[in-house]
CSV table of C-alpha atoms in Angstrom, one decimal:
chain,number,residue,atom,x,y,z
U,1,PHE,CA,9.8,-72.5,10.6
U,2,ALA,CA,7.7,-71.6,13.7
U,3,THR,CA,6.0,-75.0,14.3
U,4,GLY,CA,8.1,-77.4,16.3
U,5,PRO,CA,7.8,-80.4,18.6
U,6,ARG,CA,4.8,-80.5,20.9
U,7,GLN,CA,3.0,-82.8,23.2
U,8,ASN,CA,2.1,-86.2,21.7
U,9,ASN,CA,-1.6,-85.3,21.4
U,10,SER,CA,-3.8,-82.8,19.7
U,11,ILE,CA,-4.6,-80.7,22.8
U,12,PHE,CA,-4.0,-77.0,22.5
U,13,TYR,CA,-4.6,-73.9,24.5
U,14,GLU,CA,-6.3,-70.7,23.4
U,15,ILE,CA,-4.8,-67.6,25.1
U,16,ARG,CA,-7.1,-64.6,25.0
U,17,THR,CA,-6.1,-61.1,26.1
U,18,TYR,CA,-8.6,-58.4,26.5
U,19,ASP,CA,-7.9,-54.6,27.0
U,20,ILE,CA,-10.7,-53.3,29.2
U,21,LYS,CA,-11.8,-49.7,29.4
U,22,PRO,CA,-10.1,-48.2,32.4
U,23,SER,CA,-13.2,-47.1,34.1
U,24,LYS,CA,-14.9,-50.5,33.5
U,25,MET,CA,-12.3,-52.9,34.9
U,26,LYS,CA,-14.1,-53.5,38.2
U,27,GLU,CA,-17.4,-54.0,36.5
U,28,PHE,CA,-15.9,-56.5,34.0
U,29,VAL,CA,-14.2,-58.6,36.6
U,30,GLU,CA,-17.5,-58.7,38.6
U,31,MET,CA,-19.4,-59.9,35.6
U,32,VAL,CA,-16.8,-62.6,34.8
U,33,ASN,CA,-16.9,-63.9,38.4
U,34,LYS,CA,-20.7,-63.9,38.3
U,35,TYR,CA,-21.3,-65.5,34.9
U,36,ILE,CA,-18.2,-67.5,34.0
U,37,HIS,CA,-20.0,-70.8,34.9
U,38,LEU,CA,-22.1,-70.2,31.7
U,39,ARG,CA,-18.9,-70.3,29.7
U,40,THR,CA,-17.2,-73.2,31.5
U,41,ALA,CA,-20.2,-75.3,30.9
U,42,HIS,CA,-18.9,-75.6,27.3
U,43,SER,CA,-15.1,-76.1,27.7
U,44,GLU,CA,-12.3,-76.1,30.3
U,45,LEU,CA,-10.9,-72.9,31.7
U,46,VAL,CA,-7.3,-73.1,32.8
U,47,GLY,CA,-6.9,-69.7,34.4
U,48,PHE,CA,-8.2,-66.2,34.4
U,49,TRP,CA,-6.1,-63.2,35.6
U,50,SER,CA,-6.1,-59.4,35.7
U,51,THR,CA,-2.9,-57.5,35.2
U,52,GLU,CA,-1.2,-55.7,38.2
U,53,LEU,CA,2.2,-54.7,36.8
U,54,GLY,CA,3.7,-54.5,33.3
U,55,ALA,CA,0.4,-53.7,31.8
U,56,MET,CA,-2.8,-52.0,32.9
U,57,ASN,CA,-6.5,-52.8,32.5
U,58,LYS,CA,-5.9,-56.2,30.8
U,59,VAL,CA,-7.3,-59.6,31.5
U,60,VAL,CA,-5.7,-62.9,30.3
U,61,HIS,CA,-7.5,-66.2,30.2
U,62,ILE,CA,-6.6,-69.6,28.9
U,63,TRP,CA,-8.9,-72.2,27.5
U,64,LYS,CA,-8.1,-75.9,26.8
U,65,TYR,CA,-9.3,-77.8,23.7
U,66,ASP,CA,-8.9,-81.4,22.6
U,67,ASN,CA,-8.5,-80.4,19.0
U,68,PHE,CA,-9.7,-77.8,16.5
U,69,ALA,CA,-12.9,-79.6,15.8
U,70,HIS,CA,-13.6,-79.4,19.5
U,71,ARG,CA,-13.0,-75.6,19.5
U,72,THR,CA,-15.3,-75.2,16.5
U,73,ALA,CA,-18.1,-77.1,18.2
U,74,VAL,CA,-17.7,-75.0,21.4
U,75,ARG,CA,-17.8,-71.7,19.5
U,76,HIS,CA,-20.9,-72.8,17.7
U,77,ALA,CA,-22.6,-73.8,21.0
U,78,LEU,CA,-21.7,-70.5,22.6
U,79,ALA,CA,-23.2,-68.6,19.7
U,80,ASN,CA,-26.5,-70.4,20.4
U,81,ASP,CA,-26.4,-70.3,24.1
U,82,LYS,CA,-29.0,-67.7,25.0
U,83,ASP,CA,-27.9,-67.4,28.7
U,84,TRP,CA,-24.3,-66.7,27.7
U,85,GLN,CA,-25.2,-64.3,25.0
U,86,GLY,CA,-27.8,-62.4,27.0
U,87,LYS,CA,-26.5,-62.4,30.5
U,88,PHE,CA,-22.8,-61.9,29.9
U,89,LEU,CA,-21.7,-61.2,26.3
U,90,SER,CA,-24.1,-58.6,25.3
U,91,SER,CA,-23.1,-56.4,28.2
U,92,ALA,CA,-19.5,-57.3,28.6
U,93,LEU,CA,-18.5,-56.5,25.0
U,94,SER,CA,-19.2,-52.8,25.6
U,95,LEU,CA,-16.6,-52.8,28.4
U,96,VAL,CA,-13.8,-54.2,26.1
U,97,GLU,CA,-11.6,-52.0,23.9
U,98,ARG,CA,-9.6,-54.8,22.1
U,99,GLN,CA,-9.4,-58.5,22.0
U,100,HIS,CA,-6.5,-60.7,21.0
U,101,ASN,CA,-6.1,-64.4,20.8
U,102,GLU,CA,-3.4,-67.0,20.2
U,103,VAL,CA,-3.3,-70.7,19.9
U,104,ALA,CA,-0.4,-72.4,21.6
U,105,TYR,CA,0.9,-75.8,22.6
U,106,LEU,CA,2.7,-76.9,25.7
U,107,VAL,CA,6.3,-77.6,24.9
U,108,PRO,CA,7.1,-81.3,25.0
U,109,TRP,CA,9.2,-81.1,28.2
U,110,CYS,CA,6.6,-79.3,30.3
U,111,GLN,CA,3.4,-80.5,31.9
U,112,LEU,CA,0.8,-77.9,33.1
U,113,GLY,CA,1.4,-77.4,36.8
U,114,LYS,CA,-0.4,-76.0,39.8
U,115,PRO,CA,0.9,-73.8,42.6
U,116,PRO,CA,1.5,-75.4,45.9
U,117,LYS,CA,-1.1,-73.2,47.5
U,118,GLU,CA,-3.6,-70.5,46.7
U,119,GLY,CA,-3.1,-66.8,47.3
U,120,GLY,CA,0.1,-66.0,45.3
U,121,VAL,CA,0.8,-64.1,42.2
U,122,TYR,CA,1.7,-65.1,38.6
U,123,GLU,CA,4.4,-63.8,36.4
U,124,TRP,CA,3.7,-64.1,32.7
U,125,VAL,CA,6.8,-63.8,30.6
U,126,THR,CA,6.7,-63.6,26.8
U,127,PHE,CA,9.8,-64.3,24.8
U,128,GLN,CA,10.0,-63.5,21.1
U,129,MET,CA,12.5,-66.0,19.7
U,130,LYS,CA,14.4,-65.9,16.4
U,131,PRO,CA,12.7,-67.8,13.6
U,132,GLY,CA,13.5,-71.4,13.4
U,133,GLY,CA,11.4,-72.8,16.2
U,134,PRO,CA,12.4,-75.3,19.0
U,135,ALA,CA,14.7,-77.1,16.6
U,136,LEU,CA,17.0,-74.0,16.7
U,137,TRP,CA,16.6,-72.7,20.3
U,138,GLY,CA,14.7,-75.4,22.2
U,139,GLU,CA,17.5,-77.0,24.1
U,140,ALA,CA,19.1,-73.7,25.2
U,141,PHE,CA,15.7,-72.3,26.2
U,142,GLN,CA,14.8,-75.4,28.2
U,143,ALA,CA,18.2,-75.2,30.0
U,144,ALA,CA,17.6,-71.6,31.0
U,145,ILE,CA,14.1,-72.4,32.3
U,146,ASN,CA,15.3,-75.4,34.3
U,147,ALA,CA,18.1,-73.3,35.7
U,148,HIS,CA,15.6,-71.0,37.2
U,149,VAL,CA,13.4,-73.9,38.4
U,150,ASN,CA,16.4,-75.5,40.1
U,151,THR,CA,17.0,-72.4,42.3
U,152,GLY,CA,13.7,-73.3,44.0
U,153,TYR,CA,12.5,-69.7,44.5
U,154,THR,CA,9.7,-70.0,41.9
U,155,LYS,CA,7.2,-72.5,40.6
U,156,LEU,CA,6.9,-73.2,36.9
U,157,VAL,CA,3.2,-73.5,35.8
U,158,GLY,CA,3.6,-73.8,32.0
U,159,VAL,CA,5.6,-73.1,28.9
U,160,PHE,CA,3.6,-72.5,25.7
U,161,HIS,CA,4.8,-72.1,22.1
U,162,THR,CA,2.5,-70.3,19.7
U,163,GLU,CA,0.9,-72.0,16.6
U,164,TYR,CA,-1.4,-69.1,15.6
U,165,GLY,CA,-0.7,-65.4,16.5
U,166,LEU,CA,2.7,-63.9,16.6
U,167,LEU,CA,4.9,-66.9,15.7
U,168,ASN,CA,8.1,-67.9,17.4
U,169,THR,CA,6.6,-66.7,20.7
U,170,VAL,CA,7.0,-68.5,23.9
U,171,HIS,CA,4.9,-67.7,27.0
U,172,VAL,CA,6.2,-68.9,30.4
U,173,ILE,CA,4.0,-68.7,33.5
U,174,TRP,CA,5.6,-68.7,36.9
U,175,TRP,CA,4.0,-68.6,40.4
U,176,ASN,CA,5.4,-66.9,43.5
U,177,GLU,CA,4.0,-66.4,47.0
U,178,SER,CA,4.2,-62.6,46.6
U,179,PRO,CA,5.8,-59.9,44.5
U,180,ASP,CA,8.5,-59.4,47.2
U,181,HIS,CA,9.2,-63.2,47.2
U,182,ARG,CA,9.6,-63.0,43.5
U,183,ALA,CA,12.0,-60.0,43.7
U,184,ALA,CA,14.2,-61.7,46.3
U,185,GLY,CA,14.3,-64.9,44.3
U,186,ARG,CA,15.2,-63.2,41.1
U,187,HIS,CA,18.0,-61.3,42.9
U,188,SER,CA,19.4,-64.7,44.1
U,189,ALA,CA,19.1,-66.3,40.7
U,190,HIS,CA,21.0,-63.5,39.0
U,191,GLU,CA,23.9,-64.2,41.4
U,192,ASP,CA,23.8,-68.0,40.7
U,193,ALA,CA,26.5,-68.9,38.2
U,194,ARG,CA,24.5,-71.8,36.8
U,195,VAL,CA,21.6,-69.5,36.0
U,196,VAL,CA,23.8,-66.9,34.5
U,197,ALA,CA,25.5,-69.4,32.2
U,198,ALA,CA,22.3,-70.9,31.0
U,199,VAL,CA,20.7,-67.6,30.3
U,200,ARG,CA,23.8,-66.3,28.5
U,201,ASP,CA,23.5,-69.3,26.2
U,202,SER,CA,19.8,-68.9,25.5
U,203,VAL,CA,19.7,-65.2,24.8
U,204,ARG,CA,21.6,-65.8,21.5
U,205,PHE,CA,18.2,-66.8,20.1
U,206,LEU,CA,16.2,-64.1,21.8
U,207,GLU,CA,14.7,-61.1,19.9
U,208,SER,CA,12.8,-59.5,22.8
U,209,GLN,CA,11.0,-60.3,26.0
U,210,GLN,CA,8.4,-58.7,28.3
U,211,ASN,CA,6.5,-59.6,31.4
U,212,MET,CA,3.4,-59.0,33.4
U,213,LEU,CA,2.4,-59.6,37.1
U,214,LEU,CA,-1.0,-61.2,37.2
U,215,ILE,CA,-3.6,-61.6,39.9
U,216,PRO,CA,-6.0,-64.5,39.6
U,217,LEU,CA,-9.7,-63.8,39.5
U,218,GLN,CA,-12.0,-65.4,42.1
U,219,CYS,CA,-13.3,-67.7,39.4
U,220,SER,CA,-9.9,-68.8,38.1
U,221,PRO,CA,-9.0,-72.5,38.5
U,222,LEU,CA,-5.4,-71.5,38.9
U,223,LYS,CA,-5.4,-69.2,42.0
């Protein structure tokens, strides 16, 4: 019941979330910025962020794969990459408390976007939907997202629906110029009757939601 419509190809995205030891966050970020080129030699990095609000001492990164065979080949190559294993992984793992990953597809009506400029902040919103998948809640959810897009205060980067991990989960990534810009925009959106109506319709299918404010790392393609 969780799997629903997706893009007309086999491309998927692996979302990896790491909890970093609080005293080691700075060291971990520095290591990622220094050695990430060893990892991106094997597959495409979409974005790499650290959390600022909503969660502490976490990093979130997204990797793009053509299909599952591609991911298997990449993981095999990484296991045999002496530079990656020796210069980064052997030291970085001692800084990490927990790791979590999900496989997700972009929803059919969303293309992965880019912000209009560098230097902003990202809001990562996670919606736990009722079982049934996009066939049940897809249209109402799309209408709610588009209502926010149409206000013009924020930039939609991507909407992902999980295939592995906690099912019936949707991750939505937004970009704003600053936290204050986001706050002002949200205030305006909540007073917009079109947004209110669309959200009221979509929450019928919602179990819970949470969000995080993310800051892109220096090495992140999405900045």
